[in-house]
Amino acid sequence: MSNFQKQREQQFEEDLEKFIIYFTGFGSSQKNFEIAHKYASSNLKYHTFLDPDAHQIEAKFQDILIKLQVMSRPDTADYLNTLFQELKKRKLKQDYNDIPHRILGLLLLLSSNLIEHNLNREPNKNILKRKQQDNMSISSIESLKDWKFETSSEEEDEEENKQEDIQINQRNENVREIQQKAQQNQNLISSKDQLPNVLWHMSFNTKKSFNEFVSSNDSFIQIRSSQLFLSENQNKSQEILKKPRIINMITNEKDVVIAVLYSFLGLQSELLTFSSGQYQLTDFDVRHMSHDSLLSSTQKFLEYATIVCHLKKPLNMIQKPSLLNIEILIQEQFWLGVRSILSEFDQAVTYLLEQSIYDEKLCQQKVDRSITLMYLGQSLQDWFVIIKQINLVAQKISTIEANNGTFNSPTLTILYNLCIQNSLQPQHNQVYLQKLFLYALEPYIKLLDKYLDYNSTITDTFENLPIFLQSCSVQLKNIGQAFQIFQKVGLPALKQIQFKKNLIMRLCEVSDTSPTKSIQTSLQYCTLSGGYKFHEPFTLTKLKKDDIKIQENESYSIKNIKNPNLIKVFQKEIVKLIKKEDQNIQNILLDYLNNHLQFIKLHKYLRCLFFFERVDLMQQFIEQIAESQSLARLRAIQNTIQDLLGKNFNFNNAYELQPQLICQQNSQFLLSHKSVNFKIFLPHPIDLIINENSLILYNKIMQFLLFFKNSKLHLQQSQVNLKKRFKNQLSKFLHFGNQLTHFITNYEYFLFISIIQVQTDLFLDKVNKSLSFQEIINNHNLYLKTISDKMFLNQKSESILEAIYKVIDIVQNYPMLIERVTTLDLVDQITKNIENMRIESEFTKMKDSFNQQISALILLFDHYTQRFTHAPEIIECILKVNFNQFYK
Amino acid sequence: MSANQNNSSNFKSQLKVSISQEKEEAQETLEIIHEMSQILNCGLDRQQLAVLVSMIENGVNPEALALVVNEMKTELNTYKKIHKQ
């Protein structure tokens, strides 16, 4: 060892002693001092750190400075930087070039708020390996790995105990780990008991393994396939077997079936609710599904059902006492599920029909039945496919058990049988199957009703259906059961329609000489089958018992009912039916009544029309009667009309009774502009656009414009008269008149061109570009609102409107003044002079007030434009009105 | 003889001055380092810093030194806790 090294060593030892004394406080005589000394010495001498890199330290230091600046401490950063720069200038030992950086590096490492940073590169592994050759160093390092300060003997014992405890705990943990692993291994091996869980999860995830599982007959293979599945999903194997709630709830095969069903249908949320025990198969909620998703889910359901049939075999593996009832359970569940789906089908189809009604309204006059049929046809075709699938599944279920016909749903059995039979013609087959399918379930009574109504006229209802039924009777008889079903369900539907018609006829007191023979035939048909039920509380069966004796050969005539109370009941029932917004019945009634006016009591017909709010028909009817000039008829209906339309109604007004305009005034059309209101009966769907609120706005706008135009008209007339009669005289009146005209014409331009024309163009442009009905409605509302706002007809601009009205009042009063002037020649001189004076004073007042009002108005407009900069029209108006800056 | 004595006394005085200057400079340097440690929140006093700087000047690796310092501090804390209990 050289002197330099010796000196170094000596210096190091001295520094080290001081280091330990200053940092620990131990005296050199203490044992802990020696321990600390050893530790420090070995770690300082035999470390694996590389020499510090000055550039990295510098970079780190700069980062620290930036951090300080970011922490809004720029002064500190500057101060630190200056300190470091100063440190660099200081004279330090020159053994190393980068002593300041080393010191800085040490400080950064000892700093408590800085991010950890390796000032050096990581030690090279090769160097480490070389260093391992130095066993002494390594042993010394290793021996001091678990170094600790020595405590007293008691403390030593406690520490030993603690160490022992720690060791024991560690051993226990190891044992636990081993046990867990063993458990895991056990769990990974799927047993028969685990099959439902695996099955459930397989259905969730992989169809492949599931199909393998299903297709195999051997239980061993099934277990293997499940094992394979688990091994493939090793990461998730714990999850699979530890699945909470759902698997725990699956306690029997039925639950497995249901769980897999839900998983197939993708009804995860329903599955969870099922697992909570609050759900049954029939309750699975398809209400929120769209028509397409409902169809797809039912198809999936049916696919699943076929799989369920296959599943029966694997389920046999599970030895449980309820095994024998599984098939029945499956079937029950299946059919319950089918029924629930089909109940939702009812809602879906009725919704479609409602849509078709809506479409009908859009078409106004022509009932576009093709749309209805399209809706019906489409939906029915889709569901026809599903019915076929149901039948296929039913077949499969039946073949497994070799029990044909043991279904809970006889109708579907019939359908299934019908599908097999090829004797029927294809068109009839489809229609008939559709009808049977509809008849088989109760909600389809309504559907039949609507279907027939859409698909036929009144006569068709009563002619074609019996004929159709007669033609099908042969086929019906062949099947037998189906006919019984039809009798049970289909006939009542037909009878309901007839019942309604009969009530209408009773109301109108149709005579025996009715031309419609088909009605009679259908009545005969109905009577043959006996009394019929009505879904309302009132039933004619009661009637049958009490009042009427029906004979088979006689036609059934409601006229024979003489009991007035029953008549009232009939009337009430018909009102009820009508008020159910059954537009079809309305149309049928009106068509019928229109065709049989000669047989109907006129006043009752009018009441019906009024009830249906068909003012157009009322008007037609009244015109007809007026034209006929039949006093008797007029007397017959006059009272009714007066009751309905008011006592002031005269036949002179009959021709004025336009459905487009009903005047609130009795005789004169325009008493004042504010009393004029337009009431429009618009056909659907325009009444959605021009609704009551928009009518109110329209009336407001129109009233104002009418007033304005009226004033302008009067003004123009007065100016013309003045010019004609007094050509060059009365120039001041003319001049003032010109002023008024100037204002009126410019304000007219403002109203009609700048506001209305522009907004109308914008509105029409938007309407052309709009993609939805709602958009049109919104644009229309905006259009009206913009106009009323710009014309100051809204509540906020009342002051401006008042000012405008004041000006226009002057414009209105001016013609009256001119009239007085023009009639001056007609009076004597004295009155003329007096009148002249009065006129002069009034004229000056008028002129002054006009100037004032206009100035005030212009000021208001100015103020308005300053507040609302998007009012260029007003600015233009002001410029034009006050072009010579006259009104200030 | 007197010139030599003068020279030696001058030298001694110069030496004293230089030593005192060096001391002052060293103190100033330590002050600077102490200021820096205060800003960086190292938790070291002047004595400790002096020792550390001396060790670094003698070639000790700063990272190793920092490691030892931190270990000493933590062990001292645990030792004090045990003693208190």
Short mmCIF file of N, CA, C and O in Angstrom, two decimals, chain A residues 8 11-12 15 18-19 22-24 26 32 36 39-40 43-44 47 49-50 52 76 79 83-84 86-87 90 92-93 96 99 102 104 106-107 109-113 120 147 149-150, chain B residues 25 28-29 32-33 35-37 39-42 44 47-49 51-73 75-76 79 82-83:
data_model
loop_
_atom_site.label_atom_id
_atom_site.label_comp_id
_atom_site.label_asym_id
_atom_site.label_seq_id
_atom_site.Cartn_x
_atom_site.Cartn_y
_atom_site.Cartn_z
N ARG A 8 -5.03 8.05 2.57
CA ARG A 8 -6.45 7.97 2.21
C ARG A 8 -7.22 7.13 3.22
O ARG A 8 -8.30 7.52 3.70
N GLN A 11 -7.52 8.85 6.48
CA GLN A 11 -8.52 9.92 6.41
C GLN A 11 -9.94 9.34 6.42
O GLN A 11 -10.83 9.86 7.06
N PHE A 12 -10.05 8.24 5.69
CA PHE A 12 -11.36 7.58 5.59
C PHE A 12 -11.85 7.11 6.95
O PHE A 12 -13.00 7.30 7.32
N ASP A 15 -12.83 10.01 9.08
CA ASP A 15 -14.15 10.52 8.65
C ASP A 15 -15.28 9.58 9.04
O ASP A 15 -16.37 10.03 9.43
N LYS A 18 -16.13 9.91 12.69
CA LYS A 18 -16.93 11.12 12.90
C LYS A 18 -18.34 10.92 12.38
O LYS A 18 -19.32 11.34 13.02
N PHE A 19 -18.41 10.28 11.24
CA PHE A 19 -19.71 10.04 10.59
C PHE A 19 -20.64 9.28 11.51
O PHE A 19 -21.78 9.67 11.73
N TYR A 22 -21.54 11.41 14.56
CA TYR A 22 -22.49 12.50 14.28
C TYR A 22 -23.87 11.97 13.90
O TYR A 22 -24.88 12.57 14.26
N PHE A 23 -23.93 10.84 13.21
CA PHE A 23 -25.22 10.37 12.69
C PHE A 23 -25.94 9.46 13.68
O PHE A 23 -27.16 9.39 13.66
N THR A 24 -25.19 8.72 14.53
CA THR A 24 -25.84 7.77 15.45
C THR A 24 -25.77 8.24 16.90
O THR A 24 -26.67 7.96 17.67
N PHE A 26 -23.51 7.20 18.92
CA PHE A 26 -22.88 6.15 19.74
C PHE A 26 -21.41 6.53 20.00
O PHE A 26 -20.73 7.12 19.16
N ASN A 32 -22.57 -1.07 19.51
CA ASN A 32 -23.32 -0.64 18.32
C ASN A 32 -22.46 0.23 17.41
O ASN A 32 -22.66 0.25 16.20
N ALA A 36 -22.09 -0.45 13.54
CA ALA A 36 -22.31 0.61 12.55
C ALA A 36 -21.05 0.83 11.73
O ALA A 36 -21.12 1.02 10.51
N TYR A 39 -20.69 -1.96 9.23
CA TYR A 39 -21.67 -1.82 8.13
C TYR A 39 -21.27 -0.72 7.18
O TYR A 39 -21.23 -0.90 5.97
N ALA A 40 -20.96 0.44 7.76
CA ALA A 40 -20.62 1.59 6.93
C ALA A 40 -19.36 1.31 6.13
O ALA A 40 -19.27 1.61 4.94
N ASN A 43 -20.02 -1.19 3.29
CA ASN A 43 -20.88 -0.67 2.22
C ASN A 43 -20.26 0.49 1.48
O ASN A 43 -20.58 0.72 0.32
N LEU A 44 -19.36 1.18 2.15
CA LEU A 44 -18.73 2.30 1.46
C LEU A 44 -17.54 1.84 0.60
O LEU A 44 -17.25 2.43 -0.43
N HIS A 47 -18.98 -1.52 -2.53
CA HIS A 47 -20.32 -1.30 -3.11
C HIS A 47 -20.31 -1.61 -4.59
O HIS A 47 -19.25 -1.81 -5.18
N PHE A 49 -21.91 0.38 -6.83
CA PHE A 49 -22.33 1.58 -7.58
C PHE A 49 -21.19 2.06 -8.47
O PHE A 49 -20.01 1.97 -8.11
N LEU A 50 -21.58 2.59 -9.60
CA LEU A 50 -20.58 3.17 -10.50
C LEU A 50 -20.33 4.62 -10.11
O LEU A 50 -21.08 5.20 -9.32
N PRO A 52 -20.37 8.53 -10.20
CA PRO A 52 -21.47 9.39 -10.64
C PRO A 52 -21.15 10.08 -11.95
O PRO A 52 -19.99 10.42 -12.23
N THR A 76 -36.61 30.43 -5.33
CA THR A 76 -35.84 29.32 -4.75
C THR A 76 -35.00 28.64 -5.81
O THR A 76 -33.82 28.30 -5.55
N TYR A 79 -32.09 30.84 -6.60
CA TYR A 79 -31.13 30.86 -5.48
C TYR A 79 -30.31 29.57 -5.47
O TYR A 79 -29.08 29.61 -5.31
N LEU A 83 -26.34 29.16 -6.00
CA LEU A 83 -25.53 28.47 -4.99
C LEU A 83 -24.66 27.40 -5.64
O LEU A 83 -23.45 27.28 -5.33
N PHE A 84 -25.28 26.66 -6.53
CA PHE A 84 -24.53 25.60 -7.20
C PHE A 84 -23.42 26.18 -8.08
O PHE A 84 -22.30 25.66 -8.13
N GLU A 86 -21.92 28.92 -7.58
CA GLU A 86 -20.90 29.42 -6.65
C GLU A 86 -20.04 28.26 -6.12
O GLU A 86 -18.81 28.40 -5.98
N LEU A 87 -20.75 27.17 -5.86
CA LEU A 87 -20.03 25.98 -5.38
C LEU A 87 -19.02 25.49 -6.40
O LEU A 87 -17.92 25.04 -6.05
N ARG A 90 -15.85 27.35 -6.26
CA ARG A 90 -15.04 27.22 -5.03
C ARG A 90 -13.87 26.25 -5.24
O ARG A 90 -13.93 25.33 -6.06
N LEU A 92 -12.13 23.29 -4.27
CA LEU A 92 -12.31 22.05 -3.53
C LEU A 92 -11.16 21.13 -3.91
O LEU A 92 -10.36 21.43 -4.80
N LYS A 93 -11.10 20.03 -3.25
CA LYS A 93 -10.01 19.10 -3.55
C LYS A 93 -10.07 18.70 -5.02
O LYS A 93 -11.13 18.40 -5.55
N TYR A 96 -10.78 14.86 -7.72
CA TYR A 96 -11.80 14.53 -8.72
C TYR A 96 -12.27 15.82 -9.35
O TYR A 96 -12.39 16.86 -8.71
N ILE A 99 -16.23 17.23 -8.15
CA ILE A 99 -16.58 17.21 -6.72
C ILE A 99 -17.90 17.96 -6.47
O ILE A 99 -18.76 17.45 -5.76
N ARG A 102 -20.63 15.74 -7.42
CA ARG A 102 -20.77 14.63 -6.49
C ARG A 102 -21.50 15.06 -5.23
O ARG A 102 -22.36 14.36 -4.71
N LEU A 104 -23.50 17.59 -5.01
CA LEU A 104 -24.90 17.83 -5.40
C LEU A 104 -25.67 16.53 -5.53
O LEU A 104 -26.83 16.42 -5.10
N LEU A 106 -25.10 13.77 -3.94
CA LEU A 106 -25.37 13.28 -2.59
C LEU A 106 -26.58 14.01 -1.99
O LEU A 106 -27.47 13.38 -1.40
N LEU A 107 -26.57 15.31 -2.16
CA LEU A 107 -27.68 16.10 -1.60
C LEU A 107 -29.02 15.71 -2.24
O LEU A 107 -30.05 15.62 -1.57
N LEU A 109 -29.77 12.85 -3.47
CA LEU A 109 -30.16 11.53 -2.97
C LEU A 109 -30.69 11.60 -1.54
O LEU A 109 -31.58 10.83 -1.17
N LEU A 110 -30.14 12.50 -0.78
CA LEU A 110 -30.60 12.62 0.60
C LEU A 110 -31.84 13.52 0.72
O LEU A 110 -32.45 13.57 1.78
N SER A 111 -32.17 14.16 -0.37
CA SER A 111 -33.33 15.05 -0.34
C SER A 111 -34.60 14.22 -0.15
O SER A 111 -34.74 13.13 -0.73
N SER A 112 -35.49 14.72 0.61
CA SER A 112 -36.68 13.92 0.97
C SER A 112 -37.86 14.15 0.05
O SER A 112 -38.80 13.38 0.02
N ASN A 113 -37.88 15.21 -0.73
CA ASN A 113 -39.07 15.51 -1.55
C ASN A 113 -38.85 15.34 -3.04
O ASN A 113 -39.64 15.76 -3.84
N ASN A 120 -26.53 7.10 -11.54
CA ASN A 120 -25.61 6.35 -12.40
C ASN A 120 -26.38 5.33 -13.18
O ASN A 120 -27.56 5.08 -12.95
N TRP A 147 -28.18 -7.13 9.29
CA TRP A 147 -27.56 -6.51 10.45
C TRP A 147 -28.58 -5.66 11.16
O TRP A 147 -29.47 -5.08 10.57
N PHE A 149 -28.90 -3.28 15.04
CA PHE A 149 -28.26 -2.84 16.28
C PHE A 149 -28.58 -3.81 17.40
O PHE A 149 -29.72 -4.29 17.52
N GLU A 150 -27.62 -4.10 18.22
CA GLU A 150 -27.83 -5.01 19.34
C GLU A 150 -28.57 -4.30 20.44
O GLU A 150 -28.32 -3.14 20.75
N GLU B 25 -12.60 30.35 3.38
CA GLU B 25 -13.18 29.86 2.12
C GLU B 25 -13.89 28.53 2.34
O GLU B 25 -14.98 28.29 1.81
N GLU B 28 -17.07 29.22 4.00
CA GLU B 28 -18.04 29.76 3.03
C GLU B 28 -18.60 28.65 2.14
O GLU B 28 -19.80 28.59 1.86
N THR B 29 -17.68 27.77 1.73
CA THR B 29 -18.13 26.65 0.89
C THR B 29 -19.11 25.77 1.64
O THR B 29 -20.14 25.34 1.09
N ILE B 32 -22.40 27.40 1.78
CA ILE B 32 -23.13 27.23 0.51
C ILE B 32 -23.77 25.85 0.44
O ILE B 32 -24.95 25.70 0.10
N ILE B 33 -22.98 24.86 0.81
CA ILE B 33 -23.51 23.49 0.75
C ILE B 33 -24.65 23.31 1.74
O ILE B 33 -25.66 22.66 1.46
N GLU B 35 -26.69 25.66 2.76
CA GLU B 35 -27.84 26.34 2.18
C GLU B 35 -28.55 25.43 1.17
O GLU B 35 -29.77 25.31 1.16
N MET B 36 -27.75 24.80 0.35
CA MET B 36 -28.31 23.91 -0.67
C MET B 36 -29.04 22.74 -0.01
O MET B 36 -30.14 22.34 -0.43
N SER B 37 -28.44 22.20 1.03
CA SER B 37 -29.09 21.07 1.69
C SER B 37 -30.38 21.50 2.37
O SER B 37 -31.35 20.74 2.44
N ILE B 39 -32.34 23.91 1.28
CA ILE B 39 -33.34 24.08 0.22
C ILE B 39 -33.87 22.73 -0.23
O ILE B 39 -35.06 22.54 -0.44
N LEU B 40 -32.95 21.74 -0.34
CA LEU B 40 -33.34 20.42 -0.82
C LEU B 40 -33.90 19.54 0.29
O LEU B 40 -34.24 18.39 0.05
N ASN B 41 -33.95 20.10 1.49
CA ASN B 41 -34.60 19.40 2.60
C ASN B 41 -33.92 18.06 2.90
O ASN B 41 -34.56 17.00 2.94
N CYS B 42 -32.61 18.13 3.09
CA CYS B 42 -31.86 16.90 3.35
C CYS B 42 -31.88 16.51 4.82
O CYS B 42 -31.62 15.34 5.16
N LEU B 44 -29.78 17.70 7.27
CA LEU B 44 -28.40 17.54 7.78
C LEU B 44 -27.93 18.85 8.39
O LEU B 44 -28.26 19.92 7.87
N GLN B 47 -22.17 19.91 10.86
CA GLN B 47 -21.15 18.91 11.22
C GLN B 47 -21.26 17.69 10.31
O GLN B 47 -20.27 17.20 9.77
N GLN B 48 -22.51 17.23 10.18
CA GLN B 48 -22.75 16.05 9.34
C GLN B 48 -22.34 16.33 7.90
O GLN B 48 -21.72 15.50 7.23
N LEU B 49 -22.70 17.52 7.45
CA LEU B 49 -22.36 17.89 6.08
C LEU B 49 -20.84 17.94 5.89
O LEU B 49 -20.31 17.50 4.87
N VAL B 51 -18.59 16.29 7.38
CA VAL B 51 -18.06 14.92 7.32
C VAL B 51 -18.34 14.31 5.96
O VAL B 51 -17.46 13.68 5.35
N LEU B 52 -19.56 14.52 5.53
CA LEU B 52 -19.95 13.92 4.24
C LEU B 52 -19.11 14.52 3.11
O LEU B 52 -18.64 13.80 2.22
N VAL B 53 -18.96 15.80 3.12
CA VAL B 53 -18.18 16.46 2.06
C VAL B 53 -16.73 15.97 2.11
O VAL B 53 -16.11 15.72 1.06
N SER B 54 -16.24 15.83 3.31
CA SER B 54 -14.86 15.33 3.45
C SER B 54 -14.74 13.93 2.87
O SER B 54 -13.77 13.63 2.17
N MET B 55 -15.71 13.11 3.15
CA MET B 55 -15.68 11.74 2.64
C MET B 55 -15.76 11.73 1.12
O MET B 55 -15.10 10.95 0.46
N ILE B 56 -16.59 12.60 0.58
CA ILE B 56 -16.70 12.65 -0.88
C ILE B 56 -15.41 13.16 -1.49
O ILE B 56 -14.96 12.67 -2.53
N GLU B 57 -14.82 14.12 -0.85
CA GLU B 57 -13.54 14.62 -1.36
C GLU B 57 -12.48 13.53 -1.33
O GLU B 57 -11.56 13.52 -2.16
N ASN B 58 -12.64 12.64 -0.40
CA ASN B 58 -11.68 11.53 -0.32
C ASN B 58 -12.05 10.38 -1.25
O ASN B 58 -11.39 9.35 -1.24
N GLY B 59 -13.09 10.53 -1.98
CA GLY B 59 -13.34 9.54 -3.01
C GLY B 59 -14.48 8.58 -2.73
O GLY B 59 -14.67 7.62 -3.47
N VAL B 60 -15.20 8.81 -1.66
CA VAL B 60 -16.32 7.90 -1.37
C VAL B 60 -17.43 8.14 -2.39
O VAL B 60 -17.70 9.29 -2.76
N ASN B 61 -18.07 7.05 -2.80
CA ASN B 61 -19.14 7.15 -3.78
C ASN B 61 -20.38 7.80 -3.15
O ASN B 61 -20.81 7.36 -2.06
N PRO B 62 -20.90 8.84 -3.74
CA PRO B 62 -22.05 9.51 -3.12
C PRO B 62 -23.28 8.63 -2.95
O PRO B 62 -24.00 8.74 -1.96
N GLU B 63 -23.53 7.74 -3.91
CA GLU B 63 -24.70 6.87 -3.80
C GLU B 63 -24.57 5.91 -2.65
O GLU B 63 -25.52 5.70 -1.88
N ALA B 64 -23.37 5.35 -2.54
CA ALA B 64 -23.14 4.44 -1.41
C ALA B 64 -23.26 5.18 -0.10
O ALA B 64 -23.82 4.66 0.87
N LEU B 65 -22.72 6.35 -0.07
CA LEU B 65 -22.77 7.16 1.14
C LEU B 65 -24.21 7.51 1.50
O LEU B 65 -24.61 7.44 2.66
N ALA B 66 -24.97 7.90 0.47
CA ALA B 66 -26.37 8.22 0.71
C ALA B 66 -27.12 7.01 1.24
O ALA B 66 -27.96 7.12 2.14
N LEU B 67 -26.82 5.85 0.68
CA LEU B 67 -27.47 4.63 1.15
C LEU B 67 -27.15 4.36 2.60
O LEU B 67 -28.04 4.04 3.40
N VAL B 68 -25.91 4.50 2.95
CA VAL B 68 -25.50 4.26 4.34
C VAL B 68 -26.16 5.26 5.27
O VAL B 68 -26.64 4.89 6.35
N VAL B 69 -26.20 6.49 4.85
CA VAL B 69 -26.83 7.53 5.69
C VAL B 69 -28.29 7.19 5.94
O VAL B 69 -28.77 7.25 7.08
N ASN B 70 -29.00 6.80 4.87
CA ASN B 70 -30.43 6.49 5.02
C ASN B 70 -30.64 5.28 5.92
O ASN B 70 -31.54 5.27 6.77
N GLU B 71 -29.80 4.26 5.71
CA GLU B 71 -29.92 3.05 6.53
C GLU B 71 -29.66 3.36 7.99
O GLU B 71 -30.38 2.87 8.87
N MET B 72 -28.66 4.14 8.23
CA MET B 72 -28.31 4.52 9.61
C MET B 72 -29.49 5.23 10.26
O MET B 72 -29.86 4.94 11.40
N LYS B 73 -30.08 6.12 9.51
CA LYS B 73 -31.19 6.90 10.06
C LYS B 73 -32.36 5.99 10.43
O LYS B 73 -32.92 6.09 11.51
N GLU B 75 -32.38 2.72 10.98
CA GLU B 75 -32.05 1.79 12.08
C GLU B 75 -32.00 2.51 13.40
O GLU B 75 -32.39 1.98 14.44
N LEU B 76 -31.53 3.72 13.37
CA LEU B 76 -31.47 4.51 14.60
C LEU B 76 -32.86 4.79 15.12
O LEU B 76 -33.10 4.76 16.34
N TYR B 79 -34.17 1.64 16.65
CA TYR B 79 -33.46 1.42 17.92
C TYR B 79 -34.02 2.31 19.01
O TYR B 79 -34.25 1.86 20.14
N ILE B 82 -37.45 1.05 20.12
CA ILE B 82 -37.36 -0.14 20.99
C ILE B 82 -36.95 0.29 22.40
O ILE B 82 -37.50 -0.18 23.39
N HIS B 83 -36.00 1.21 22.44
CA HIS B 83 -35.54 1.70 23.74
C HIS B 83 -36.65 2.40 24.49
O HIS B 83 -36.79 2.24 25.71
#
